[in-house]
């Protein structure tokens, strides 16, 4: 028989409180790991959302607002950008390309965005990857629609399926335009960004939807062929993604756009806006993390409390070990190992729990929030956190170990209990 | 049977003062006493009326010794000194030629773990262990006692249990709390005996047993000793058991 067998026997004899303590610790470890992983995933997926765009130009609004509605399709723009201004700036020699976007409609809860085929060429995501078609191609006809991967999967649409786009962002069902069916011309590869949850149509299509609706009720004239003949030149758009010839001049061009005389415009540098976003979100992130750390600390304290409360009952155990030749130091070490065994078990169980739930939860997160949860086993950062938890459990266990060291010295070999 | 403690004249000079290296070698223990106390002085502190002095006391290898005395005469204190828990003010305690120094607790603990098997009056066992676990527990803290077992440990545990008239096959994995008081004391004896420590120290081991079980327990423990190398030092107030021992020492004579 070895020492670890004695430790195991003793732990097993107190299995109920040991298991409860271990579960407490496991849950707190799981909470900590999940919070960290979700934060990373959120940050990652936000920052992956847009790439290759030097400036976002829109009507006068705050950086963050522009970023949120143009990139994440969150919220609605207050003002639109006039088509004249867009054309004027697109012609500017400093500007290499420009992609207009127009928001404001929805299809069964998913955002519909009007744009041009240039979007697929210029607007990148992640590590400067360009959007790829899983099937089909871009927008040719007025009633063509390109689906994000999430939309196609969630709603079960395939290539050439027909669908109806309703006005506004709320899917009510009864105001849908039965007579303006769109045809799925292409489906994009999944990207893990907001584009997955978006339906892309041409700018003219957005105009066409609105043409029949300008009085707030359905007009009889909404015939598809008539609309194809109609003058559908948009008069205003939501924003424009812009690429520059010389990226070193970003701030120069930004200033020029911001001080444009004809219309009050805002040019946003995505990286700068992201930094501002994180400085705001960062506070909440820190708070979450602090709470998770506190919970881990609490569960370590609970473990020490559990060990401390059993100490007086275990004086006989200690006296017997000592009569068999255990030095007080060995007994203190046994107690320390006990704490480490529980802490290790807690960390392992918590990690396994997170591993299991993230497998299950990943698809739900991607579907509902477009969040790509990283499927890794253990990052170095997480490993350090787990080691830190083990170390603090060990450090905290020095208290009962020291108490036992003293009491076993004083008790000697017999405890009359 | 009763022998006064006057042995100091005979043995003190013949002691080899070497330390260590004589672990369990019977050749050595036949030359020097297994346990030897010289010039021992102990008190609980300056104000305490209680004082214990032992000029000389020795236990030879293979000898069984009964230390007789009423309670309060210092029997337990003497055992605490021998086992290295209490610390004497003067004098020396040697076991297998090595000094037992309570001022160095870790050293004393190790010496006790390797060379002394202890049996108490009661509460010898941890309630959550099985019979087997209770016995092999002694090996967790002593590499020497572990090494002395030739062959499988389980087999040695069974041999000892059978020697002590416990049904090894039936009781091996039973929890100790399911056993009677007499059986529990015999499990404690098996734990003290396993790995053949040179000295078995028993502190009133039968006081919790009825008279029939008392005699039986002593018979079994004495019969289980390896008489070539193991000595027994038992403390009791019961004079009736005196005939069972090689030698009987009254504590009053020892401390006079």
XYZ file of C-alpha atoms in Angstrom:
673
model
C 0.000 0.000 0.000
C 1.250 3.409 -0.935
C 0.406 6.866 0.318
C -1.864 7.696 -2.623
C -3.956 4.669 -1.758
C -4.453 6.032 1.760
C -5.405 9.436 0.351
C -7.858 7.779 -1.990
C -9.361 5.658 0.818
C -9.819 8.692 2.990
C -11.378 10.739 0.164
C -13.641 7.843 -0.728
C -14.873 7.613 2.853
C -16.035 11.235 2.522
C -17.207 10.846 -1.033
C -20.426 12.830 -0.811
C -18.842 16.071 0.348
C -15.837 15.476 -1.878
C -18.006 15.013 -4.964
C -20.106 18.072 -4.133
C -16.979 20.162 -3.704
C -15.575 18.812 -6.929
C -18.787 19.621 -8.798
C -18.781 23.166 -7.398
C -15.255 23.640 -8.620
C -15.995 21.984 -11.959
C -18.945 24.276 -12.620
C -16.947 27.368 -11.783
C -14.116 26.229 -14.031
C -16.645 25.529 -16.775
C -18.142 28.981 -16.319
C -14.756 30.611 -16.537
C -13.739 28.688 -19.636
C -17.075 29.341 -21.369
C -16.962 33.064 -20.652
C -13.439 33.256 -22.037
C -14.265 31.180 -25.076
C -17.453 33.105 -25.868
C -15.638 36.413 -25.543
C -12.918 35.226 -27.876
C -15.460 33.884 -30.306
C -17.410 37.148 -30.257
C -14.319 39.259 -30.763
C -13.066 36.943 -33.436
C -16.285 36.833 -35.363
C -16.720 40.622 -35.095
C -13.275 41.322 -36.364
C -13.606 38.733 -39.097
C -16.773 40.405 -40.346
C -15.156 42.828 -42.692
C -11.820 43.144 -44.409
C -10.367 44.910 -47.390
C -12.581 47.958 -46.809
C -10.677 51.174 -46.137
C -13.593 53.448 -45.392
C -17.313 53.161 -44.784
C -19.140 56.246 -45.986
C -22.643 57.069 -44.792
C -24.828 59.966 -43.799
C -23.693 61.798 -40.680
C -23.780 59.422 -37.718
C -21.404 58.178 -35.038
C -18.626 55.749 -35.967
C -20.154 52.976 -33.922
C -23.612 53.383 -35.367
C -22.245 53.231 -38.876
C -20.179 50.153 -38.039
C -23.106 48.386 -36.394
C -25.682 48.869 -39.124
C -23.427 48.672 -42.158
C -21.292 45.705 -41.104
C -23.443 43.836 -38.591
C -26.856 44.855 -39.911
C -27.710 45.834 -36.335
C -30.192 48.637 -35.905
C -31.345 51.034 -38.598
C -29.623 54.032 -40.125
C -31.052 57.405 -39.172
C -30.293 59.053 -42.487
C -29.504 57.820 -45.941
C -26.782 58.817 -48.293
C -27.885 60.436 -51.553
C -27.078 58.695 -54.775
C -25.534 61.903 -56.117
C -23.022 62.080 -53.308
C -22.217 58.429 -53.785
C -21.564 58.942 -57.496
C -19.546 62.060 -56.838
C -17.229 60.305 -54.397
C -16.971 57.141 -56.475
C -15.493 59.286 -59.217
C -12.850 60.708 -56.901
C -9.385 59.752 -58.193
C -8.227 58.704 -54.740
C -10.917 56.048 -54.572
C -10.249 52.718 -56.251
C -13.638 51.119 -55.846
C -16.908 51.656 -54.021
C -19.752 49.296 -53.189
C -23.162 50.749 -52.248
C -25.393 48.970 -49.757
C -29.019 49.569 -48.959
C -30.740 48.067 -45.920
C -34.236 48.065 -44.643
C -36.113 44.960 -45.695
C -36.403 41.508 -44.286
C -37.315 38.024 -45.258
C -38.646 35.784 -42.472
C -36.476 37.517 -39.902
C -33.337 37.744 -42.020
C -32.035 41.068 -43.248
C -32.269 41.868 -46.956
C -29.468 44.039 -48.290
C -29.359 45.727 -51.651
C -25.966 45.992 -53.277
C -24.147 45.378 -56.547
C -22.069 42.469 -57.792
C -19.015 44.527 -56.876
C -19.720 43.447 -53.300
C -18.598 39.908 -54.078
C -15.405 41.200 -55.679
C -14.238 43.757 -53.151
C -15.693 43.159 -49.701
C -13.634 40.546 -47.917
C -13.922 38.816 -44.544
C -11.699 37.028 -42.040
C -8.113 36.914 -43.207
C -8.793 38.826 -46.430
C -10.778 35.932 -47.846
C -13.248 36.837 -50.553
C -16.823 35.601 -50.561
C -17.237 32.384 -52.484
C -20.331 30.846 -53.998
C -21.274 27.393 -52.788
C -23.585 27.200 -55.768
C -24.927 29.517 -58.433
C -23.630 33.003 -59.148
C -24.196 36.709 -58.524
C -27.067 39.056 -59.288
C -28.118 39.264 -62.965
C -31.842 39.756 -63.067
C -33.811 42.326 -61.099
C -35.380 39.523 -59.051
C -32.253 37.558 -58.357
C -31.296 36.989 -54.735
C -28.057 35.627 -53.268
C -28.425 33.878 -49.919
C -25.995 33.758 -47.042
C -25.169 30.189 -45.979
C -27.124 30.493 -42.744
C -30.254 31.739 -44.483
C -30.181 28.924 -47.021
C -29.641 26.295 -44.339
C -32.154 27.644 -41.844
C -34.940 28.211 -44.348
C -34.080 25.219 -46.496
C -33.789 27.132 -49.759
C -31.945 25.766 -52.772
C -30.844 27.249 -56.050
C -33.710 28.632 -58.228
C -36.200 28.466 -55.354
C -38.648 31.356 -55.294
C -39.199 33.564 -52.274
C -40.939 36.754 -51.248
C -39.393 39.784 -49.613
C -41.460 41.856 -47.230
C -41.136 45.520 -46.397
C -39.532 46.517 -43.101
C -37.573 44.346 -40.731
C -40.373 42.582 -38.919
C -41.706 39.429 -40.453
C -45.469 39.670 -40.068
C -46.541 37.349 -42.812
C -49.604 39.244 -43.992
C -47.904 42.122 -45.781
C -45.767 39.977 -48.011
C -45.583 40.669 -51.682
C -46.951 37.570 -53.259
C -46.637 39.068 -56.664
C -42.922 39.866 -56.504
C -41.239 36.537 -56.153
C -37.458 36.518 -56.083
C -35.377 33.672 -57.465
C -32.319 32.280 -55.659
C -29.444 32.812 -58.084
C -26.608 31.920 -55.751
C -25.776 30.646 -52.278
C -22.619 31.745 -50.488
C -20.154 29.565 -48.590
C -20.410 29.944 -44.795
C -18.130 32.649 -43.416
C -19.045 32.844 -39.734
C -19.944 36.515 -40.189
C -23.160 38.492 -40.509
C -23.225 37.896 -44.268
C -24.344 34.332 -43.483
C -27.584 35.755 -42.110
C -28.195 38.111 -45.004
C -30.102 38.012 -48.316
C -28.419 40.047 -51.033
C -30.408 41.610 -53.865
C -29.663 44.364 -56.348
C -30.192 48.009 -55.428
C -32.853 48.178 -58.134
C -34.740 45.333 -56.499
C -34.917 47.320 -53.269
C -36.402 50.197 -55.274
C -38.846 47.854 -56.959
C -40.109 46.512 -53.646
C -40.680 50.047 -52.461
C -42.243 51.289 -55.647
C -45.442 49.426 -55.042
C -45.431 50.430 -51.407
C -44.859 54.107 -51.282
C -48.329 54.882 -50.025
C -48.088 52.316 -47.278
C -50.462 49.854 -48.861
C -50.244 47.424 -51.704
C -50.952 48.838 -55.147
C -52.399 46.840 -57.970
C -49.648 47.847 -60.365
C -46.904 45.614 -58.940
C -46.405 43.494 -62.030
C -42.987 41.933 -62.395
C -42.548 42.603 -66.090
C -43.748 46.176 -65.761
C -41.227 46.682 -62.988
C -38.411 45.351 -65.136
C -39.185 48.156 -67.603
C -39.526 50.833 -64.958
C -36.936 53.405 -64.008
C -35.438 51.908 -60.887
C -32.411 54.107 -60.386
C -32.036 54.434 -56.576
C -32.065 57.930 -55.165
C -30.485 57.061 -51.884
C -28.483 54.281 -50.255
C -27.576 53.349 -46.694
C -23.816 53.431 -46.947
C -20.906 52.679 -49.221
C -17.864 50.498 -48.689
C -14.849 52.184 -50.206
C -11.375 51.037 -51.178
C -8.545 53.511 -51.768
C -5.751 53.559 -54.313
C -3.274 54.530 -51.650
C -4.059 53.218 -48.199
C -1.609 55.611 -46.610
C -4.074 58.393 -47.422
C -6.994 56.901 -45.469
C -7.172 59.679 -42.902
C -6.720 62.308 -45.537
C -9.704 61.011 -47.515
C -11.673 60.524 -44.297
C -11.227 64.194 -43.442
C -12.257 65.218 -46.958
C -15.463 63.148 -46.771
C -16.304 64.425 -43.318
C -16.024 68.033 -44.480
C -17.946 67.538 -47.741
C -20.060 70.627 -48.406
C -22.983 69.216 -50.368
C -24.149 66.700 -47.764
C -23.340 65.884 -44.154
C -21.315 62.676 -44.446
C -19.325 60.448 -42.155
C -16.406 58.287 -43.215
C -15.484 55.548 -40.815
C -12.187 53.640 -40.699
C -13.317 50.114 -39.701
C -10.223 49.360 -37.566
C -10.634 52.580 -35.591
C -14.331 51.958 -35.050
C -13.595 48.396 -33.883
C -11.080 49.716 -31.376
C -13.745 52.075 -30.028
C -16.245 49.254 -29.902
C -13.858 47.088 -27.857
C -13.063 49.916 -25.482
C -16.774 50.031 -24.659
C -17.485 46.305 -24.744
C -14.187 45.673 -22.938
C -15.605 47.001 -19.659
C -18.431 44.495 -19.731
C -15.984 41.781 -20.764
C -13.747 42.573 -17.824
C -16.731 42.551 -15.491
C -17.804 39.121 -16.739
C -14.310 37.807 -16.381
C -13.976 39.253 -12.881
C -17.207 37.554 -11.837
C -15.986 34.252 -13.259
C -12.690 34.607 -11.377
C -14.582 35.414 -8.173
C -16.675 32.285 -8.569
C -13.545 30.174 -9.034
C -12.056 31.756 -5.892
C -15.279 31.060 -3.990
C -15.277 27.422 -4.954
C -11.642 27.043 -3.898
C -12.632 28.568 -0.551
C -15.539 26.125 -0.360
C -13.092 23.280 -0.862
C -10.793 24.549 1.893
C -13.807 24.964 4.171
C -14.821 21.382 3.453
C -11.337 20.161 4.337
C -11.174 22.336 7.462
C -14.538 21.224 8.833
C -13.568 17.579 8.613
C -10.223 18.078 10.327
C -11.419 17.658 13.891
C -13.168 14.414 12.974
C -10.002 13.236 11.330
C -7.637 13.708 14.254
C -7.856 10.009 14.955
C -6.884 9.283 11.365
C -3.884 11.548 11.692
C -2.881 9.996 15.039
C -3.020 6.516 13.519
C -0.919 7.577 10.533
C 1.575 9.040 12.943
C 1.744 5.938 15.091
C 2.562 4.082 11.898
C 5.517 6.360 11.276
C 4.057 9.239 9.253
C 5.904 12.452 9.996
C 3.780 15.559 10.507
C 5.167 16.826 7.218
C 4.013 13.708 5.384
C 0.551 14.120 6.886
C 0.475 17.776 5.860
C 1.524 16.721 2.375
C -1.246 14.137 2.270
C -3.733 16.878 3.024
C -2.221 19.076 0.362
C -2.434 16.269 -2.174
C -6.042 15.755 -1.216
C -6.802 19.370 -2.112
C -4.858 19.033 -5.340
C -6.693 15.838 -6.262
C -10.042 17.598 -5.784
C -8.845 20.682 -7.650
C -7.483 18.596 -10.492
C -10.691 16.597 -10.672
C -12.675 19.838 -10.706
C -10.586 21.354 -13.483
C -10.764 18.185 -15.553
C -14.509 17.768 -15.091
C -15.154 21.440 -15.808
C -13.065 21.308 -18.932
C -14.761 18.131 -20.144
C -18.118 19.771 -19.484
C -17.177 22.803 -21.578
C -15.787 20.556 -24.286
C -19.034 18.594 -24.446
C -21.371 21.585 -24.316
C -19.387 23.583 -26.874
C -19.718 20.709 -29.323
C -23.450 20.731 -28.786
C -23.851 24.481 -28.487
C -21.648 25.446 -31.428
C -24.234 24.842 -34.124
C -26.895 26.683 -32.148
C -24.607 29.667 -31.613
C -23.718 29.827 -35.258
C -27.326 29.560 -36.312
C -28.735 32.090 -33.891
C -25.894 34.577 -33.526
C -23.559 33.790 -36.391
C -20.873 33.128 -33.780
C -18.195 30.651 -34.781
C -17.176 28.911 -31.577
C -13.567 27.782 -31.868
C -13.395 23.986 -31.683
C -10.098 23.504 -29.956
C -9.163 21.230 -27.072
C -7.190 23.530 -24.851
C -5.356 26.730 -25.632
C -2.143 27.680 -23.875
C -4.026 30.521 -22.222
C -6.625 28.122 -20.829
C -3.923 25.728 -19.703
C -2.285 28.527 -17.735
C -5.621 29.418 -16.181
C -6.182 25.801 -15.120
C -2.657 25.586 -13.716
C -3.272 28.831 -11.847
C -6.446 27.339 -10.342
C -4.491 24.250 -9.283
C -1.754 26.404 -7.827
C -4.163 28.567 -5.861
C -5.977 25.475 -4.601
C -2.595 24.156 -3.449
C -1.700 27.484 -1.884
C -5.036 27.681 -0.076
C -4.626 24.104 1.155
C -1.501 25.163 3.032
C -3.834 26.504 5.741
C -5.419 23.149 6.704
C -2.093 21.417 6.091
C -0.347 23.722 8.555
C -3.148 23.222 11.086
C -2.823 19.471 10.761
C 0.929 19.704 11.092
C 0.519 21.493 14.417
C -2.315 19.380 15.788
C -0.649 16.074 14.934
C 2.472 17.235 16.730
C 0.421 18.176 19.773
C -1.892 15.153 19.730
C 0.870 12.626 19.588
C -0.176 9.091 18.848
C -3.449 8.834 20.675
C -6.663 10.748 20.445
C -9.210 9.909 23.075
C -12.408 10.550 21.232
C 8.998 -13.921 37.208
C 9.343 -10.423 38.586
C 12.713 -8.967 37.963
C 13.983 -5.759 39.543
C 15.478 -3.172 37.265
C 19.049 -3.700 38.214
C 20.437 -4.603 34.857
C 22.357 -1.387 34.304
C 25.542 -2.792 35.832
C 25.647 -5.583 33.332
C 24.810 -4.017 29.991
C 25.773 -0.359 29.699
C 29.394 -0.851 28.676
C 28.751 -3.564 26.159
C 26.697 -1.212 23.959
C 28.120 -0.535 20.551
C 27.627 3.189 19.941
C 27.240 2.858 16.206
C 24.225 4.469 14.530
C 22.245 3.006 11.691
C 23.017 0.092 9.432
C 21.740 -2.613 11.721
C 18.182 -2.649 10.399
C 16.616 -5.888 11.420
C 19.766 -7.929 11.372
C 19.299 -10.517 14.082
C 23.045 -10.862 14.560
C 23.261 -7.319 15.814
C 20.284 -7.452 18.090
C 21.632 -10.483 19.882
C 24.690 -8.489 20.826
C 23.062 -5.244 22.011
C 19.629 -4.861 23.619
C 16.843 -4.112 21.197
C 15.594 -1.287 23.357
C 17.669 0.498 25.928
C 16.867 3.441 28.212
C 19.654 5.078 30.231
C 19.587 7.946 32.712
C 16.130 9.004 31.636
C 14.558 12.031 33.299
C 11.186 13.458 32.375
C 8.741 15.967 33.838
C 5.829 17.871 32.374
C 7.407 21.217 33.230
C 8.889 23.126 36.132
C 5.680 23.362 38.176
C 4.623 19.758 37.704
C 4.795 17.367 40.625
C 5.058 14.390 38.321
C 8.531 13.186 37.598
C 9.769 10.099 35.851
C 13.291 8.833 36.199
C 14.616 5.586 34.788
C 18.261 4.808 35.443
C 18.330 1.854 33.144
C 15.887 -0.373 31.362
C 16.541 -2.730 28.477
C 14.556 -5.202 26.381
C 16.505 -7.942 24.662
C 15.707 -9.134 21.179
C 13.068 -11.845 21.177
C 12.035 -11.096 24.738
C 8.475 -10.508 25.923
C 8.236 -7.998 28.742
C 5.241 -6.968 30.826
C 5.388 -3.542 32.420
C 3.025 -3.631 35.392
C 1.619 -0.564 37.071
C -1.507 1.184 38.257
C -2.807 4.127 36.276
C -1.094 7.402 36.982
C 2.262 5.792 37.653
C 3.753 6.963 34.379
C 3.231 3.914 32.158
C 1.816 5.885 29.268
C 4.445 8.560 29.663
C 7.126 5.923 29.458
C 5.570 4.541 26.251
C 5.398 8.048 24.823
C 9.102 8.437 25.555
C 9.968 5.090 23.987
C 7.923 5.804 20.873
C 9.472 9.231 20.507
C 6.434 11.412 21.109
C 7.304 12.840 24.534
C 10.666 14.458 24.979
C 12.870 13.642 27.925
C 14.901 16.266 29.817
C 17.909 13.997 30.168
C 19.052 10.536 29.209
C 18.973 8.425 26.127
C 16.640 5.977 24.375
C 17.985 3.570 21.806
C 16.087 1.242 19.521
C 18.042 -1.206 17.365
C 21.077 0.858 18.289
C 19.606 4.132 17.032
C 18.780 7.071 19.237
C 15.109 7.949 19.516
C 15.079 11.735 19.550
C 11.732 13.370 20.166
C 13.357 16.739 19.561
C 13.632 15.682 15.934
C 10.042 14.558 15.308
C 10.500 13.515 11.690
C 13.436 11.286 12.603
C 11.558 9.834 15.556
C 8.510 9.163 13.401
C 10.596 7.336 10.840
C 12.356 5.235 13.467
C 8.993 4.339 14.993
C 7.473 3.494 11.630
C 10.316 1.166 10.688
C 10.958 -0.625 13.984
C 7.933 -0.357 16.274
C 4.490 -1.877 15.894
C 1.931 -0.197 18.129
C -1.302 -1.546 19.604
C -3.565 0.725 21.669
C -6.342 0.028 24.109
C -8.948 0.911 21.518
C -9.673 3.032 18.447
C -6.812 1.449 16.580
C -8.617 1.289 13.257
C -10.155 3.776 10.879
C -13.858 2.985 10.562
C -13.965 3.313 6.778
C -11.243 0.798 5.983
C -11.543 -2.864 5.163
C -9.642 -5.470 7.192
C -6.998 -5.758 4.501
C -6.650 -1.983 4.145
C -6.317 -1.586 7.903
C -3.453 -4.092 8.044
C -1.461 -2.918 5.019
C -1.756 0.695 6.136
C 1.351 0.097 8.258
C 3.360 -0.438 5.093
C 2.488 2.951 3.614
C 4.897 4.761 5.907
C 7.690 2.226 6.204
C 9.785 1.118 3.266
C 11.714 -1.260 5.486
C 8.632 -3.138 6.627
C 7.454 -3.250 3.012
C 10.749 -4.757 1.915
C 10.722 -7.418 4.595
C 7.633 -9.011 3.100
C 8.647 -11.719 0.684
C 5.968 -12.669 -1.785
C 2.599 -11.035 -2.281
C 1.440 -8.650 0.438
C -2.068 -10.103 0.422
C -0.687 -13.517 1.251
C 1.256 -12.137 4.208
C -1.829 -10.309 5.465
C -3.813 -13.543 5.273
C -1.071 -15.481 7.038
C -1.081 -13.007 9.935
C -4.867 -12.898 10.144
C -4.973 -16.690 10.258
C -2.248 -16.776 12.913
C -4.431 -14.428 14.963
C -7.359 -16.799 14.462
C -9.265 -14.512 12.108
C -10.923 -16.111 9.094
C -8.803 -14.362 6.462
C -10.844 -15.441 3.433
C -14.145 -14.357 4.921
C -12.999 -11.140 6.564
C -10.383 -9.892 4.119
C -12.523 -7.250 2.422
C -15.060 -6.727 5.195
C -15.224 -3.236 6.708
C -13.544 -3.243 10.115
C -16.643 -1.775 11.755
C -18.478 -5.024 10.991
C -16.090 -6.900 13.294
C -16.434 -7.466 17.053
C -14.194 -5.548 19.458
C -12.032 -8.628 19.986
C -11.640 -9.176 16.259
C -10.804 -5.504 15.734
C -8.023 -5.701 18.307
C -6.606 -8.719 16.492
C -6.692 -6.780 13.186
C -4.766 -4.030 14.996
C -2.296 -6.675 16.147
C -1.866 -7.897 12.575
C -1.139 -4.317 11.543
C 1.484 -4.011 14.292
C 3.072 -7.314 13.272
C 3.158 -6.928 9.483
C 6.623 -6.341 8.061
C 8.153 -7.766 11.261
C 9.080 -4.630 13.222
C 11.592 -5.502 15.971
C 9.506 -4.137 18.831
C 5.782 -4.518 19.395
C 4.521 -2.005 21.939
C 1.071 -2.654 23.369
C -0.677 -0.212 25.688
C -3.375 -2.054 27.701
C -4.540 -3.757 24.499
C -7.042 -5.942 26.305
C -8.722 -3.375 28.533
C -11.642 -3.022 26.109
C -12.170 -6.783 25.918
C -13.997 -9.186 28.242
C -11.889 -11.548 30.332
C -12.336 -14.554 28.040
C -11.226 -12.563 25.007
C -8.368 -10.990 26.971
C -6.546 -14.234 27.535
C -7.236 -15.406 24.028
C -5.947 -12.165 22.498
C -2.700 -12.371 24.473
C -2.194 -16.012 23.549
C -2.675 -15.233 19.889
C -0.401 -12.182 19.850
C 2.346 -13.993 21.743
C 1.969 -16.950 19.398
C 2.201 -14.759 16.320
C 5.487 -13.125 17.292
C 8.563 -14.124 15.392
C 10.482 -15.049 18.527
C 13.865 -14.917 16.846
C 13.678 -11.234 16.080
C 10.582 -9.655 17.585
C 10.196 -8.396 21.139
C 7.006 -7.412 22.886
C 6.700 -4.678 25.461
C 3.262 -4.617 26.992
C 1.913 -2.202 29.557
C -0.886 -3.361 31.836
C -2.266 -3.095 35.350
C -3.453 -6.707 35.285
C -1.169 -8.987 37.325
C -3.030 -12.117 36.259
C -1.403 -12.083 32.834
C 2.131 -11.958 34.267
C 2.842 -15.717 33.808
C 2.540 -15.354 30.031
C 5.651 -13.172 29.747
C 9.384 -13.847 29.786
C 9.925 -11.016 32.168
C 7.781 -8.757 34.325
C 8.842 -5.317 35.468
C 6.922 -3.198 37.947
C 6.985 0.449 37.070
C 7.599 1.434 40.718
C 10.761 -0.629 40.765
C 11.854 0.778 37.437
C 11.438 4.387 38.423
C 12.612 4.101 42.023
